Coordinates of C-alpha atoms in Angstrom, one line a residue:
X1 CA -11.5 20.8 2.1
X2 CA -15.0 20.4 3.0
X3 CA -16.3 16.9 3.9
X4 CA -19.7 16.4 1.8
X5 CA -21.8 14.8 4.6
X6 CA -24.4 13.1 2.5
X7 CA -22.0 9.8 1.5
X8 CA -19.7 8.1 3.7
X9 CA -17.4 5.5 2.1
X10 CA -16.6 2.3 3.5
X11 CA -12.4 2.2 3.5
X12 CA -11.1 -1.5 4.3
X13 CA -7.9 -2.5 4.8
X14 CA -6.0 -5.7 3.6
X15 CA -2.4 -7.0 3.5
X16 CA 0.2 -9.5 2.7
X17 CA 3.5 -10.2 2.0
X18 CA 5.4 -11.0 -0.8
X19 CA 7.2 -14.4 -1.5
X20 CA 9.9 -14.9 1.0
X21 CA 9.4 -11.7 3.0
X22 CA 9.6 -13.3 6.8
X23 CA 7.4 -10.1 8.5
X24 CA 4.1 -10.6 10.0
X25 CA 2.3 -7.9 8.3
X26 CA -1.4 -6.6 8.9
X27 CA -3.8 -3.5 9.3
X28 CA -4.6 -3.2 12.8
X29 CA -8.5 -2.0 12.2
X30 CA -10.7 -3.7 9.5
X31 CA -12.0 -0.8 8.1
X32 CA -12.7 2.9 9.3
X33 CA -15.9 5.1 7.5
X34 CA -15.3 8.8 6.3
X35 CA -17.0 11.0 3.8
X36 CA -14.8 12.3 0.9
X37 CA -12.9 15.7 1.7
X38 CA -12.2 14.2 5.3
X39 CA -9.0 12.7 6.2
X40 CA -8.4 9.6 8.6
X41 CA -5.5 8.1 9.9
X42 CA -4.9 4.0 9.7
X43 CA -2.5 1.7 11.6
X44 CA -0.8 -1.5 10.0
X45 CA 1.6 -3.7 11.9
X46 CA 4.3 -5.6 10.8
X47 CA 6.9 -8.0 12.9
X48 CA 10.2 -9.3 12.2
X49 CA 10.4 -12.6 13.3
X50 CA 13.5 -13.6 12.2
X51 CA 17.2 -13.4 13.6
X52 CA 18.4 -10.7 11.3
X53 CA 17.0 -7.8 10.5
X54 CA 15.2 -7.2 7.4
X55 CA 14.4 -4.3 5.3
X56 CA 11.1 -3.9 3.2
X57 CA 9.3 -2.0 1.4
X58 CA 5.8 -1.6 0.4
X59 CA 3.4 -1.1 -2.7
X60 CA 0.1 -0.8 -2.8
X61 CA -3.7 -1.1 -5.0
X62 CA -6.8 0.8 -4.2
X63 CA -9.7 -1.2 -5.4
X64 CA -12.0 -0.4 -7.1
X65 CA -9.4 1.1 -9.6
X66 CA -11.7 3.8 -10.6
X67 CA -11.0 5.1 -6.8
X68 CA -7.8 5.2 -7.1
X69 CA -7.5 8.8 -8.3
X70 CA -9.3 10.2 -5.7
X71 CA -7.9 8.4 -3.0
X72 CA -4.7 10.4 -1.3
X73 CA -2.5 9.4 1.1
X74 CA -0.8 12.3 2.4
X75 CA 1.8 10.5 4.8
X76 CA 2.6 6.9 4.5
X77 CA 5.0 4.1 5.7
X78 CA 5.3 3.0 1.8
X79 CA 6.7 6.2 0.7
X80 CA 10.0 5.0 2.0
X81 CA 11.7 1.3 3.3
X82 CA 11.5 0.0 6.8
X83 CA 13.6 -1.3 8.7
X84 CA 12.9 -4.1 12.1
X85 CA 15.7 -5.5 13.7
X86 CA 15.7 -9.3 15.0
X87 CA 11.9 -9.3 16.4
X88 CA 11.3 -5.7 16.4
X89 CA 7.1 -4.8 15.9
X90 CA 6.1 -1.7 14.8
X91 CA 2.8 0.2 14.2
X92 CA 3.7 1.6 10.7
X93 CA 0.8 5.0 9.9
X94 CA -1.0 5.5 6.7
X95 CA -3.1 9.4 7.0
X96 CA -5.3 10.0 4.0
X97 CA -8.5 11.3 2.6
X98 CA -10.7 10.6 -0.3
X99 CA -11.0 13.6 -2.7
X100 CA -14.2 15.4 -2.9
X101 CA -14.7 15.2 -7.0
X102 CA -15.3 11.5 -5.7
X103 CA -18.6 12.1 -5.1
X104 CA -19.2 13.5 -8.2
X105 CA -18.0 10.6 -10.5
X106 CA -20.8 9.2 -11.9
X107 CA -18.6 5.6 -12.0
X108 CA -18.3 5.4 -8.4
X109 CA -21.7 6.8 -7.7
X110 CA -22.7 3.4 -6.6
X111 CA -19.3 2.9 -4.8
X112 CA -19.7 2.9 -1.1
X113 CA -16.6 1.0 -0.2
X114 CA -12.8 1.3 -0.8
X115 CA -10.1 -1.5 -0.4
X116 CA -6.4 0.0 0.4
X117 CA -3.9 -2.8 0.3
X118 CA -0.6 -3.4 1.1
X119 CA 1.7 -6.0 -0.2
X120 CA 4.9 -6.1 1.5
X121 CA 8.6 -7.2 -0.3
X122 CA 12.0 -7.5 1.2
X123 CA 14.0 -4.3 -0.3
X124 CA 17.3 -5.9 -1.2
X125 CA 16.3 -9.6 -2.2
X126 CA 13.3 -9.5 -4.5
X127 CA 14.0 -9.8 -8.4
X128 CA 11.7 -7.9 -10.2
X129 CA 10.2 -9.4 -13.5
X130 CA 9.6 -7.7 -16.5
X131 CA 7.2 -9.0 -18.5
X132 CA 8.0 -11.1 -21.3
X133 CA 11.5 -11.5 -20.5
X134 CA 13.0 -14.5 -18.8
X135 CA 16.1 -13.2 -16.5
X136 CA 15.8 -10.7 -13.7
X137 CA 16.0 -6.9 -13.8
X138 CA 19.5 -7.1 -11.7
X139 CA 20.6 -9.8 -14.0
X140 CA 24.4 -8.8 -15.3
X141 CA 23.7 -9.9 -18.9
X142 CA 20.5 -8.1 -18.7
X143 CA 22.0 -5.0 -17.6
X144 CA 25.0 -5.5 -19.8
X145 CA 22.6 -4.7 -22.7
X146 CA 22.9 -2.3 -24.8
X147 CA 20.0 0.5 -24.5
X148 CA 18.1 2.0 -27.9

């Protein structure tokens, strides 16, 4: 892949945590520059500070949304859940590049910045909604029901 040297994007980094989720979560650099076709290598953080350990898991949005095709992660910590142990810290890697055609999408040809952010949730305790109904995915009834 060859880096096209006349545009470098702007990629930020946010994050947060979910509901009840305990870590301390949080990019360790603001933002880093690159042009598409090269790849870069980020650092978040993220602390257990409770007693117990806790495992989580990670999604995440690339902003604008438009981007998000081009943008590639090739190894990350939310491809699989983490584990920290009573106040373990970790640096937790995220290696990606932006994809070339980038540059040539005339909806992003004004684009000159990419959010990636992380949103942390405890693996075993969240519920997750689905819209438009009332009781939780691992809800016996709900799962009780009969599929079409």
């Amino acid at each position: 892949m060859k880096p096209i040297k006349e545009r470098r994007i702007k990629v930020s980094f946010s994050a947060d945590t979910y509901s009840n989720m305990l870590w301390n979560f949080k990019p360790q650099q603001k933002s880093v520059e690159i042009m598409p076709g090269e790849t870069s290598l980020a650092f978040y953080s993220a602390l257990n500070p409770a007693n117990t350990p806790i495992v989580g898991i990670a999604t995440y949005t690339v902003l604008p949304i438009e981007a998000a095709k081009y943008f590639n992660k090739i190894q990350c910590f939310c491809f699989e859940e983490q584990r920290l142990n009573p106040k373990e810290e970790v640096d937790l890697p995220v290696f990606f590049f932006i994809d070339p055609e980038f540059d040539h999408d005339p909806q992003l040809a004004e684009c000159r910045e990419i959010i990636l952010h992380y949103t942390f949730f405890e693996a075993k305790k969240e519920r997750m909604m689905i819209p438009g109904i009332t009781q939780s995915f691992e809800d016996p009834a709900l799962l009780a029901m009969p599929s079409t």
